[in-house]
mmCIF file of C-alpha atoms in Angstrom:
data_model
loop_
_atom_site.group_PDB
_atom_site.id
_atom_site.type_symbol
_atom_site.label_atom_id
_atom_site.label_comp_id
_atom_site.label_asym_id
_atom_site.label_seq_id
_atom_site.Cartn_x
_atom_site.Cartn_y
_atom_site.Cartn_z
ATOM 1 C CA MET A 1 35.437 195.624 9.364
ATOM 2 C CA ALA A 2 37.952 194.551 6.764
ATOM 3 C CA ASP A 3 39.203 197.030 4.165
ATOM 4 C CA HIS A 4 38.599 194.594 1.301
ATOM 5 C CA TYR A 5 36.023 191.897 0.563
ATOM 6 C CA ASP A 6 36.031 189.355 -2.208
ATOM 7 C CA VAL A 7 32.307 190.063 -2.595
ATOM 8 C CA LEU A 8 30.854 193.250 -1.176
ATOM 9 C CA ILE A 9 27.060 193.479 -1.110
ATOM 10 C CA VAL A 10 25.393 196.886 -0.832
ATOM 11 C CA GLY A 11 21.941 196.531 0.692
ATOM 12 C CA ALA A 12 20.779 194.344 3.585
ATOM 13 C CA GLY A 13 17.263 193.599 2.352
ATOM 14 C CA HIS A 14 15.937 190.482 0.652
ATOM 15 C CA GLY A 15 18.279 190.717 -2.342
ATOM 16 C CA GLY A 16 21.424 191.424 -0.364
ATOM 17 C CA ALA A 17 20.716 188.711 2.194
ATOM 18 C CA GLN A 18 19.965 186.138 -0.488
ATOM 19 C CA ALA A 19 23.118 186.983 -2.440
ATOM 20 C CA ALA A 20 25.210 186.199 0.641
ATOM 21 C CA ILE A 21 23.226 183.033 1.376
ATOM 22 C CA ALA A 22 23.535 181.784 -2.219
ATOM 23 C CA LEU A 23 27.282 182.419 -2.304
ATOM 24 C CA ARG A 24 27.851 180.348 0.808
ATOM 25 C CA GLN A 25 25.498 177.647 -0.457
ATOM 26 C CA GLY A 26 27.633 177.570 -3.607
ATOM 27 C CA LYS A 27 30.726 176.926 -1.481
ATOM 28 C CA PHE A 28 32.185 180.397 -1.989
ATOM 29 C CA ALA A 29 35.064 180.598 0.495
ATOM 30 C CA GLY A 30 36.083 184.252 0.110
ATOM 31 C CA LEU A 31 35.323 187.204 2.364
ATOM 32 C CA ILE A 32 31.732 188.476 2.124
ATOM 33 C CA GLY A 33 30.601 191.832 3.507
ATOM 34 C CA VAL A 34 27.072 193.245 3.543
ATOM 35 C CA ILE A 35 26.603 197.008 3.891
ATOM 36 C CA GLY A 36 23.180 198.073 5.184
ATOM 37 C CA ASP A 37 21.939 201.588 5.873
ATOM 38 C CA GLU A 38 19.856 200.418 8.847
ATOM 39 C CA PRO A 39 21.243 199.086 12.141
ATOM 40 C CA GLU A 40 19.116 195.954 11.768
ATOM 41 C CA LEU A 41 20.089 192.552 10.439
ATOM 42 C CA PRO A 42 18.263 191.642 7.193
ATOM 43 C CA TYR A 43 14.524 191.351 7.712
ATOM 44 C CA GLU A 44 11.407 190.814 5.638
ATOM 45 C CA ARG A 45 9.850 194.011 4.256
ATOM 46 C CA PRO A 46 6.311 192.950 3.206
ATOM 47 C CA PRO A 47 5.086 192.431 6.817
ATOM 48 C CA LEU A 48 5.835 196.086 7.625
ATOM 49 C CA SER A 49 2.509 197.180 6.129
ATOM 50 C CA LYS A 50 0.706 194.006 7.209
ATOM 51 C CA GLU A 51 1.455 191.718 10.172
ATOM 52 C CA TYR A 52 4.146 193.858 11.825
ATOM 53 C CA LEU A 53 2.117 197.068 11.625
ATOM 54 C CA ALA A 54 -0.942 195.193 12.891
ATOM 55 C CA GLY A 55 1.004 193.745 15.826
ATOM 56 C CA ASP A 56 0.525 190.163 14.640
ATOM 57 C CA LYS A 57 4.279 189.523 14.238
ATOM 58 C CA SER A 58 7.181 190.668 16.387
ATOM 59 C CA PHE A 59 10.336 191.980 14.755
ATOM 60 C CA ASP A 60 12.242 188.840 15.722
ATOM 61 C CA ARG A 61 9.782 186.803 13.671
ATOM 62 C CA ILE A 62 10.429 188.780 10.494
ATOM 63 C CA LEU A 63 14.223 188.462 10.540
ATOM 64 C CA ILE A 64 15.335 186.672 7.372
ATOM 65 C CA ARG A 65 17.853 184.704 9.463
ATOM 66 C CA GLN A 66 18.766 184.784 13.150
ATOM 67 C CA PRO A 67 22.088 186.448 14.155
ATOM 68 C CA ALA A 68 23.936 183.153 14.615
ATOM 69 C CA PHE A 69 23.297 182.248 10.970
ATOM 70 C CA TRP A 70 25.459 185.100 9.674
ATOM 71 C CA GLU A 71 28.167 184.487 12.245
ATOM 72 C CA GLU A 72 28.366 180.780 11.462
ATOM 73 C CA ARG A 73 28.733 181.532 7.749
ATOM 74 C CA ASP A 74 31.272 184.275 8.304
ATOM 75 C CA VAL A 75 29.232 186.988 6.613
ATOM 76 C CA ALA A 76 30.317 190.400 7.913
ATOM 77 C CA MET A 77 27.388 192.720 8.553
ATOM 78 C CA LEU A 78 28.476 196.342 8.105
ATOM 79 C CA LEU A 79 25.301 197.979 9.366
ATOM 80 C CA GLY A 80 24.273 201.600 9.794
ATOM 81 C CA ARG A 81 26.342 202.688 6.790
ATOM 82 C CA THR A 82 25.476 204.099 3.379
ATOM 83 C CA VAL A 83 27.594 203.895 0.243
ATOM 84 C CA VAL A 84 28.018 207.377 -1.208
ATOM 85 C CA THR A 85 30.500 206.764 -4.047
ATOM 86 C CA VAL A 86 31.694 203.872 -6.181
ATOM 87 C CA ASP A 87 35.037 203.835 -7.973
ATOM 88 C CA PRO A 88 34.800 201.044 -10.575
ATOM 89 C CA ALA A 89 38.413 201.471 -11.700
ATOM 90 C CA ALA A 90 39.868 201.120 -8.213
ATOM 91 C CA HIS A 91 37.188 198.573 -7.196
ATOM 92 C CA THR A 92 36.326 200.532 -4.070
ATOM 93 C CA VAL A 93 33.318 202.145 -2.427
ATOM 94 C CA THR A 94 33.240 205.019 0.046
ATOM 95 C CA THR A 95 30.702 205.087 2.873
ATOM 96 C CA ASP A 96 29.089 208.011 4.653
ATOM 97 C CA ASP A 97 31.425 207.548 7.639
ATOM 98 C CA GLY A 98 34.447 208.145 5.413
ATOM 99 C CA ALA A 99 35.594 204.540 5.079
ATOM 100 C CA THR A 100 36.974 203.196 1.796
ATOM 101 C CA ILE A 101 36.292 199.506 1.209
ATOM 102 C CA GLY A 102 37.673 197.445 -1.643
ATOM 103 C CA TYR A 103 35.915 194.642 -3.448
ATOM 104 C CA GLY A 104 36.534 191.892 -5.970
ATOM 105 C CA SER A 105 32.882 191.775 -7.039
ATOM 106 C CA LEU A 106 30.176 194.230 -5.986
ATOM 107 C CA VAL A 107 26.492 193.274 -5.719
ATOM 108 C CA TRP A 108 24.258 196.347 -5.623
ATOM 109 C CA ALA A 109 21.054 195.408 -3.770
ATOM 110 C CA ALA A 110 20.234 198.825 -2.350
ATOM 111 C CA GLY A 111 16.574 198.732 -3.389
ATOM 112 C CA GLY A 112 14.901 202.112 -3.262
ATOM 113 C CA HIS A 113 13.607 204.782 -0.935
ATOM 114 C CA ALA A 114 9.981 205.760 -0.540
ATOM 115 C CA ARG A 115 8.818 208.477 -2.889
ATOM 116 C CA LYS A 116 7.721 211.562 -0.962
ATOM 117 C CA LEU A 117 4.927 213.944 -1.803
ATOM 118 C CA ALA A 118 6.106 216.988 -3.710
ATOM 119 C CA CYS A 119 3.729 219.404 -2.024
ATOM 120 C CA GLU A 120 3.919 221.840 0.871
ATOM 121 C CA GLY A 121 3.711 220.194 4.278
ATOM 122 C CA ARG A 122 5.239 216.885 3.245
ATOM 123 C CA ASP A 123 7.760 217.026 6.126
ATOM 124 C CA LEU A 124 5.263 217.676 8.905
ATOM 125 C CA ALA A 125 5.232 215.342 11.889
ATOM 126 C CA GLY A 126 2.605 212.651 11.479
ATOM 127 C CA VAL A 127 3.391 212.118 7.771
ATOM 128 C CA HIS A 128 4.699 208.597 7.183
ATOM 129 C CA THR A 129 5.959 206.190 4.576
ATOM 130 C CA VAL A 130 6.212 202.433 5.179
ATOM 131 C CA ARG A 131 9.602 201.365 3.885
ATOM 132 C CA ASN A 132 11.570 200.236 6.927
ATOM 133 C CA ARG A 133 11.243 199.247 10.576
ATOM 134 C CA VAL A 134 11.663 202.807 11.837
ATOM 135 C CA ASP A 135 8.777 203.934 9.617
ATOM 136 C CA ALA A 136 6.469 201.236 10.962
ATOM 137 C CA ASP A 137 7.549 201.769 14.582
ATOM 138 C CA ARG A 138 6.772 205.478 14.346
ATOM 139 C CA MET A 139 3.288 204.711 13.061
ATOM 140 C CA ILE A 140 2.716 202.126 15.791
ATOM 141 C CA ALA A 141 3.787 204.635 18.470
ATOM 142 C CA GLU A 142 1.426 207.313 17.153
ATOM 143 C CA MET A 143 -1.527 205.007 16.548
ATOM 144 C CA PRO A 144 -3.227 205.447 19.967
ATOM 145 C CA LYS A 145 -3.514 209.211 19.388
ATOM 146 C CA VAL A 146 -4.932 208.912 15.867
ATOM 147 C CA THR A 147 -8.621 209.288 15.079
ATOM 148 C CA ASN A 148 -8.479 210.391 11.440
ATOM 149 C CA ALA A 149 -5.997 208.786 9.062
ATOM 150 C CA VAL A 150 -5.447 209.656 5.415
ATOM 151 C CA VAL A 151 -3.676 207.242 3.078
ATOM 152 C CA VAL A 152 -2.269 208.736 -0.134
ATOM 153 C CA GLY A 153 -1.861 206.094 -2.835
ATOM 154 C CA GLY A 154 -4.003 203.130 -3.797
ATOM 155 C CA GLY A 155 -1.298 200.560 -4.499
ATOM 156 C CA PHE A 156 -0.499 197.531 -2.347
ATOM 157 C CA ILE A 157 1.237 199.509 0.424
ATOM 158 C CA GLY A 158 -1.555 202.068 0.700
ATOM 159 C CA LEU A 159 -4.339 199.491 0.651
ATOM 160 C CA GLU A 160 -2.604 197.260 3.182
ATOM 161 C CA ALA A 161 -1.996 200.190 5.510
ATOM 162 C CA ALA A 162 -5.625 201.287 5.121
ATOM 163 C CA ALA A 163 -6.782 197.785 6.065
ATOM 164 C CA VAL A 164 -4.665 197.801 9.244
ATOM 165 C CA LEU A 165 -5.758 201.309 10.220
ATOM 166 C CA SER A 166 -9.377 200.319 9.668
ATOM 167 C CA LYS A 167 -8.866 197.222 11.819
ATOM 168 C CA PHE A 168 -7.721 199.505 14.648
ATOM 169 C CA GLY A 169 -10.928 201.524 14.391
ATOM 170 C CA LYS A 170 -9.504 204.633 12.734
ATOM 171 C CA ARG A 171 -11.544 206.756 10.358
ATOM 172 C CA VAL A 172 -9.640 206.182 7.133
ATOM 173 C CA VAL A 173 -9.762 208.148 3.881
ATOM 174 C CA LEU A 174 -7.789 206.705 0.973
ATOM 175 C CA LEU A 175 -6.839 209.050 -1.856
ATOM 176 C CA GLU A 176 -5.811 207.773 -5.290
ATOM 177 C CA ALA A 177 -4.864 210.136 -8.123
ATOM 178 C CA LEU A 178 -5.821 207.670 -10.864
ATOM 179 C CA ASP A 179 -9.374 206.612 -11.612
ATOM 180 C CA ARG A 180 -9.089 203.343 -9.675
ATOM 181 C CA VAL A 181 -6.887 201.676 -7.083
ATOM 182 C CA MET A 182 -4.159 199.215 -8.110
ATOM 183 C CA ALA A 183 -4.363 200.629 -11.639
ATOM 184 C CA ARG A 184 -0.733 199.793 -12.412
ATOM 185 C CA VAL A 185 -0.958 196.136 -11.403
ATOM 186 C CA ALA A 186 -4.568 195.013 -11.886
ATOM 187 C CA GLY A 187 -7.462 195.239 -14.308
ATOM 188 C CA PRO A 188 -10.582 197.333 -13.666
ATOM 189 C CA ASP A 189 -12.715 194.467 -12.313
ATOM 190 C CA LEU A 190 -10.195 193.590 -9.622
ATOM 191 C CA SER A 191 -9.668 197.253 -8.760
ATOM 192 C CA HIS A 192 -13.379 197.778 -8.248
ATOM 193 C CA PHE A 193 -13.645 194.600 -6.162
ATOM 194 C CA PHE A 194 -11.004 195.865 -3.738
ATOM 195 C CA GLU A 195 -12.508 199.348 -3.668
ATOM 196 C CA ALA A 196 -15.830 197.814 -2.645
ATOM 197 C CA GLU A 197 -14.156 195.672 0.013
ATOM 198 C CA HIS A 198 -12.446 198.653 1.589
ATOM 199 C CA ARG A 199 -15.636 200.691 1.552
ATOM 200 C CA ALA A 200 -17.466 197.799 3.204
ATOM 201 C CA HIS A 201 -14.897 198.037 6.011
ATOM 202 C CA GLY A 202 -15.549 201.747 6.425
ATOM 203 C CA VAL A 203 -12.693 203.166 4.359
ATOM 204 C CA ASP A 204 -13.643 206.270 2.387
ATOM 205 C CA VAL A 205 -12.018 205.467 -0.965
ATOM 206 C CA ARG A 206 -11.721 208.471 -3.281
ATOM 207 C CA THR A 207 -10.270 208.060 -6.759
ATOM 208 C CA GLY A 208 -9.303 210.676 -9.326
ATOM 209 C CA VAL A 209 -8.235 213.117 -6.618
ATOM 210 C CA SER A 210 -4.915 214.861 -6.081
ATOM 211 C CA VAL A 211 -3.283 216.389 -3.034
ATOM 212 C CA ASP A 212 -2.624 220.131 -3.134
ATOM 213 C CA ARG A 213 -0.856 220.488 0.229
ATOM 214 C CA LEU A 214 -0.733 219.150 3.762
ATOM 215 C CA LEU A 215 -1.957 221.406 6.551
ATOM 216 C CA GLY A 216 -0.683 221.835 10.090
ATOM 217 C CA GLU A 217 1.618 223.750 12.424
ATOM 218 C CA GLY A 218 4.508 221.405 13.103
ATOM 219 C CA LYS A 219 2.215 218.382 12.953
ATOM 220 C CA VAL A 220 -0.186 217.424 10.204
ATOM 221 C CA SER A 221 -3.837 218.271 10.790
ATOM 222 C CA GLY A 222 -5.372 217.904 7.361
ATOM 223 C CA VAL A 223 -4.972 217.273 3.648
ATOM 224 C CA HIS A 224 -6.075 219.989 1.243
ATOM 225 C CA LEU A 225 -7.125 218.572 -2.116
ATOM 226 C CA ALA A 226 -6.860 220.144 -5.553
ATOM 227 C CA ASP A 227 -10.664 220.433 -5.704
ATOM 228 C CA GLY A 228 -10.612 222.734 -2.686
ATOM 229 C CA THR A 229 -11.850 220.301 -0.060
ATOM 230 C CA THR A 230 -9.973 219.506 3.134
ATOM 231 C CA VAL A 231 -9.768 216.095 4.782
ATOM 232 C CA PRO A 232 -8.941 216.074 8.528
ATOM 233 C CA ALA A 233 -5.883 213.984 9.370
ATOM 234 C CA ASP A 234 -3.994 213.104 12.549
ATOM 235 C CA MET A 235 -1.829 210.772 10.465
ATOM 236 C CA VAL A 236 -0.969 210.675 6.763
ATOM 237 C CA VAL A 237 0.493 207.543 5.185
ATOM 238 C CA VAL A 238 2.122 208.052 1.796
ATOM 239 C CA GLY A 239 2.360 205.036 -0.496
ATOM 240 C CA ILE A 240 3.148 206.395 -3.956
ATOM 241 C CA GLY A 241 6.001 204.138 -5.002
ATOM 242 C CA ILE A 242 9.757 204.187 -4.620
ATOM 243 C CA VAL A 243 12.758 205.906 -6.148
ATOM 244 C CA PRO A 244 15.465 203.326 -6.958
ATOM 245 C CA THR A 245 18.669 203.897 -5.022
ATOM 246 C CA VAL A 246 21.168 203.968 -7.860
ATOM 247 C CA GLU A 247 22.659 207.464 -7.679
ATOM 248 C CA ALA A 248 26.146 206.258 -6.788
ATOM 249 C CA LEU A 249 26.201 203.725 -9.625
ATOM 250 C CA LEU A 250 24.933 206.204 -12.204
ATOM 251 C CA ALA A 251 27.509 208.755 -11.036
ATOM 252 C CA ALA A 252 30.162 206.064 -11.547
ATOM 253 C CA GLY A 253 29.067 205.660 -15.172
ATOM 254 C CA ALA A 254 26.597 202.766 -15.041
ATOM 255 C CA VAL A 255 23.986 202.638 -17.792
ATOM 256 C CA GLY A 256 20.531 203.318 -16.364
ATOM 257 C CA GLY A 257 17.974 205.911 -15.428
ATOM 258 C CA ASN A 258 14.895 204.663 -13.590
ATOM 259 C CA GLY A 259 17.110 201.977 -12.091
ATOM 260 C CA VAL A 260 20.408 200.561 -13.308
ATOM 261 C CA TYR A 261 20.397 198.346 -16.368
ATOM 262 C CA VAL A 262 21.497 194.728 -15.972
ATOM 263 C CA ASP A 263 21.887 191.856 -18.418
ATOM 264 C CA ALA A 264 20.584 188.309 -18.043
ATOM 265 C CA GLN A 265 23.358 187.545 -15.544
ATOM 266 C CA CYS A 266 22.458 190.671 -13.496
ATOM 267 C CA ARG A 267 25.682 192.400 -14.558
ATOM 268 C CA THR A 268 25.675 196.169 -14.864
ATOM 269 C CA SER A 269 27.728 197.954 -17.524
ATOM 270 C CA LEU A 270 30.494 198.479 -14.942
ATOM 271 C CA PRO A 271 33.157 195.743 -14.519
ATOM 272 C CA ASP A 272 32.503 193.237 -11.704
ATOM 273 C CA ILE A 273 29.390 195.085 -10.533
ATOM 274 C CA TYR A 274 26.002 193.339 -10.396
ATOM 275 C CA ALA A 275 22.591 194.745 -9.430
ATOM 276 C CA VAL A 276 19.540 192.898 -8.140
ATOM 277 C CA GLY A 277 16.050 193.607 -6.847
ATOM 278 C CA ASP A 278 13.957 196.769 -6.900
ATOM 279 C CA CYS A 279 16.726 198.871 -8.462
ATOM 280 C CA ALA A 280 17.597 196.488 -11.322
ATOM 281 C CA LEU A 281 16.225 197.468 -14.725
ATOM 282 C CA HIS A 282 16.112 194.354 -16.870
ATOM 283 C CA ALA A 283 14.565 192.892 -20.019
ATOM 284 C CA ASN A 284 11.822 190.562 -18.789
ATOM 285 C CA GLY A 285 10.562 187.711 -20.952
ATOM 286 C CA PHE A 286 7.167 187.742 -19.232
ATOM 287 C CA ALA A 287 6.757 191.326 -20.420
ATOM 288 C CA GLY A 288 7.661 190.507 -23.998
ATOM 289 C CA GLY A 289 11.258 191.562 -23.451
ATOM 290 C CA ALA A 290 10.333 195.037 -22.232
ATOM 291 C CA GLU A 291 12.775 196.655 -19.816
ATOM 292 C CA LEU A 292 11.323 197.137 -16.354
ATOM 293 C CA ARG A 293 11.956 196.973 -12.640
ATOM 294 C CA LEU A 294 10.045 194.464 -10.524
ATOM 295 C CA GLU A 295 9.460 195.489 -6.926
ATOM 296 C CA SER A 296 8.927 192.120 -5.292
ATOM 297 C CA VAL A 297 10.575 189.670 -2.929
ATOM 298 C CA GLN A 298 10.523 187.063 -5.702
ATOM 299 C CA ASN A 299 12.501 189.259 -8.077
ATOM 300 C CA ALA A 300 15.048 190.307 -5.468
ATOM 301 C CA THR A 301 15.609 186.722 -4.337
ATOM 302 C CA ASP A 302 15.810 185.171 -7.789
ATOM 303 C CA GLN A 303 18.086 187.855 -9.194
ATOM 304 C CA ALA A 304 20.343 187.489 -6.160
ATOM 305 C CA ASN A 305 20.631 183.770 -6.898
ATOM 306 C CA VAL A 306 21.578 184.532 -10.497
ATOM 307 C CA ALA A 307 24.210 187.112 -9.504
ATOM 308 C CA ALA A 308 25.727 184.712 -6.961
ATOM 309 C CA LYS A 309 25.944 181.910 -9.506
ATOM 310 C CA ALA A 310 27.480 184.256 -12.084
ATOM 311 C CA ILE A 311 30.141 185.255 -9.539
ATOM 312 C CA LEU A 312 30.763 181.560 -8.930
ATOM 313 C CA GLY A 313 31.367 181.117 -12.650
ATOM 314 C CA GLU A 314 28.180 179.246 -13.495
ATOM 315 C CA ASP A 315 26.372 179.664 -16.831
ATOM 316 C CA VAL A 316 23.042 181.105 -15.695
ATOM 317 C CA ALA A 317 20.364 183.585 -16.816
ATOM 318 C CA TYR A 318 17.451 185.252 -15.081
ATOM 319 C CA THR A 319 14.208 183.690 -16.351
ATOM 320 C CA ALA A 320 12.174 183.464 -13.127
ATOM 321 C CA THR A 321 8.386 183.613 -13.200
ATOM 322 C CA PRO A 322 7.156 186.824 -11.535
ATOM 323 C CA TRP A 323 4.772 186.500 -8.600
ATOM 324 C CA PHE A 324 3.368 188.882 -6.023
ATOM 325 C CA TRP A 325 0.942 188.841 -3.129
ATOM 326 C CA SER A 326 -1.059 191.156 -0.901
ATOM 327 C CA ASN A 327 -3.081 190.548 2.272
ATOM 328 C CA GLN A 328 -6.000 192.880 2.944
ATOM 329 C CA TYR A 329 -8.569 191.998 5.623
ATOM 330 C CA ASP A 330 -9.358 188.304 5.055
ATOM 331 C CA LEU A 331 -8.429 188.518 1.384
ATOM 332 C CA LYS A 332 -5.231 186.980 0.032
ATOM 333 C CA LEU A 333 -4.360 188.173 -3.454
ATOM 334 C CA GLN A 334 -1.791 186.045 -5.272
ATOM 335 C CA THR A 335 -0.589 187.105 -8.709
ATOM 336 C CA VAL A 336 1.546 185.109 -11.119
ATOM 337 C CA GLY A 337 2.857 186.476 -14.405
ATOM 338 C CA LEU A 338 2.628 190.033 -15.734
ATOM 339 C CA SER A 339 -0.651 191.275 -17.181
ATOM 340 C CA ILE A 340 1.064 194.076 -19.139
ATOM 341 C CA GLY A 341 -0.643 194.494 -22.509
ATOM 342 C CA TYR A 342 -3.379 191.895 -21.929
ATOM 343 C CA ASP A 343 -6.283 192.029 -24.384
ATOM 344 C CA GLN A 344 -8.765 189.705 -22.650
ATOM 345 C CA ALA A 345 -9.678 189.016 -19.024
ATOM 346 C CA VAL A 346 -11.589 185.903 -17.979
ATOM 347 C CA LEU A 347 -13.441 185.703 -14.666
ATOM 348 C CA ARG A 348 -13.166 182.308 -13.006
ATOM 349 C CA GLY A 349 -15.429 181.942 -9.981
ATOM 350 C CA ASP A 350 -17.796 184.306 -8.191
ATOM 351 C CA PRO A 351 -16.502 187.504 -6.544
ATOM 352 C CA ALA A 352 -19.534 187.443 -4.240
ATOM 353 C CA ALA A 353 -18.158 184.202 -2.788
ATOM 354 C CA ARG A 354 -14.856 186.017 -2.081
ATOM 355 C CA SER A 355 -12.907 183.318 -3.905
ATOM 356 C CA PHE A 356 -12.218 183.837 -7.600
ATOM 357 C CA SER A 357 -9.525 184.458 -10.214
ATOM 358 C CA MET A 358 -9.006 186.889 -13.048
ATOM 359 C CA ILE A 359 -7.104 185.244 -15.899
ATOM 360 C CA HIS A 360 -5.381 187.559 -18.373
ATOM 361 C CA LEU A 361 -4.715 186.608 -21.976
ATOM 362 C CA LYS A 362 -2.786 188.244 -24.770
ATOM 363 C CA ALA A 363 -3.304 187.056 -28.337
ATOM 364 C CA GLY A 364 -5.059 184.009 -26.904
ATOM 365 C CA ARG A 365 -2.244 183.004 -24.555
ATOM 366 C CA VAL A 366 -2.440 182.993 -20.756
ATOM 367 C CA ILE A 367 0.015 185.604 -19.430
ATOM 368 C CA ALA A 368 -1.103 186.224 -15.834
ATOM 369 C CA LEU A 369 -3.547 185.284 -13.086
ATOM 370 C CA ASP A 370 -4.833 187.336 -10.168
ATOM 371 C CA CYS A 371 -6.212 184.886 -7.585
ATOM 372 C CA ILE A 372 -8.236 186.021 -4.585
ATOM 373 C CA ASN A 373 -8.554 183.367 -1.877
ATOM 374 C CA ALA A 374 -7.976 180.842 -4.679
ATOM 375 C CA THR A 375 -4.601 179.266 -3.989
ATOM 376 C CA ARG A 376 -5.348 176.205 -6.106
ATOM 377 C CA ASP A 377 -5.879 178.392 -9.171
ATOM 378 C CA TYR A 378 -2.668 180.235 -8.383
ATOM 379 C CA VAL A 379 -0.590 177.061 -8.102
ATOM 380 C CA GLN A 380 -2.083 175.348 -11.142
ATOM 381 C CA GLY A 381 -2.333 178.507 -13.243
ATOM 382 C CA ARG A 382 1.374 179.163 -12.862
ATOM 383 C CA LYS A 383 2.088 176.334 -15.296
ATOM 384 C CA LEU A 384 -0.277 177.894 -17.855
ATOM 385 C CA VAL A 385 1.604 181.190 -17.587
ATOM 386 C CA GLU A 386 5.018 179.560 -17.874
ATOM 387 C CA ALA A 387 3.892 177.605 -20.930
ATOM 388 C CA GLY A 388 2.159 180.580 -22.532
ATOM 389 C CA ALA A 389 -0.728 178.163 -22.993
ATOM 390 C CA THR A 390 -3.522 178.819 -25.475
ATOM 391 C CA VAL A 391 -6.810 177.812 -23.812
ATOM 392 C CA ASP A 392 -10.459 178.318 -24.706
ATOM 393 C CA PRO A 393 -11.669 181.166 -22.446
ATOM 394 C CA ALA A 394 -14.880 179.272 -21.740
ATOM 395 C CA ARG A 395 -12.879 176.407 -20.279
ATOM 396 C CA LEU A 396 -10.774 178.793 -18.206
ATOM 397 C CA ALA A 397 -13.988 180.180 -16.732
ATOM 398 C CA ASP A 398 -15.386 176.726 -15.912
ATOM 399 C CA THR A 399 -14.628 176.113 -12.235
ATOM 400 C CA THR A 400 -15.538 172.438 -12.550
ATOM 401 C CA VAL A 401 -12.421 171.956 -14.691
ATOM 402 C CA PRO A 402 -9.109 172.175 -12.740
ATOM 403 C CA LEU A 403 -6.625 174.491 -14.410
ATOM 404 C CA LYS A 404 -4.028 171.728 -14.356
ATOM 405 C CA ASP A 405 -6.207 169.803 -16.850
ATOM 406 C CA LEU A 406 -5.994 172.676 -19.362
ATOM 407 C CA LEU A 407 -2.255 172.631 -19.930
#
């Protein structure tokens, strides 16, 4: 480990890995170091609640790059370390093992940590989040002894975990505090479609419920709800979002709050410090300029590319089109755009056929598509979103007319 790097990257996830890759692709010849709080080389996170948890992919298959890649490009991997303080004046960071490391430019790609329940019993054995390999491995190890599983949270992580647990024959209860699943990312029709799908696979989906406390002596045995009922549980999976890992930057004086604020070049308010990915609060053109964080591989990767190019001195700005995906059972949901503030939703196709799209409009313009087993709509609809196209809703709903003909 050197004591100074020309570019020091904090975070060995998608954003951190891509920042290093993009710098070398841009012919950056300086020293690059990547600090990661896990002992693992950078790996893909989405499969943790899908293919990896289900046993369909080995860990080696979800590595972002094989070990030789980093060695050949002279990227130093400083793994199993956490940055605890940043000194922007001295251009140094301090890690949890007491080391002080200098930098020319700092790229903060630390992401976030899983939000924990606030109630009694949250630290019992058998209570899990799905944020890293260790989390998933613990669940996999316990799986053979589990009969009753409770999933808290009806977002992508919770629904994906419920689908895997159901596949393994567990009795699954999914608890969502809001009145429908995926309420923060999807409209009511899509929420109800996925609720019905999970129930058809035996998952007991309960909405509008809240957890009072977790029960058990040392290990979880049940979930006590606010309405007084108790749900038996050998395993509890908590998927209620993340807390952005920005404490060290905020303590150093960076502007932020729920994340750290960055400009169009992914620069923070601190000199020579950039932030990318889940922790980066930015003004997004697809949200009408509203400031938000996007928790997606796309955002982490594209912001990392922007930060790398800015470090290389290129004139660049973050304008990438947001996209997301989720696999549940045999359903592939692909989303493009942001449906924030939509005022009209158009159904294209037949949900009963398990292949359809929900197209979201705002003031007559297409702003987002949610496509279920409808990749063609997703690919062609992306251009409508990027153009902010104004299209007759009746034509959007007509499946005999390809979306590419409506631009």
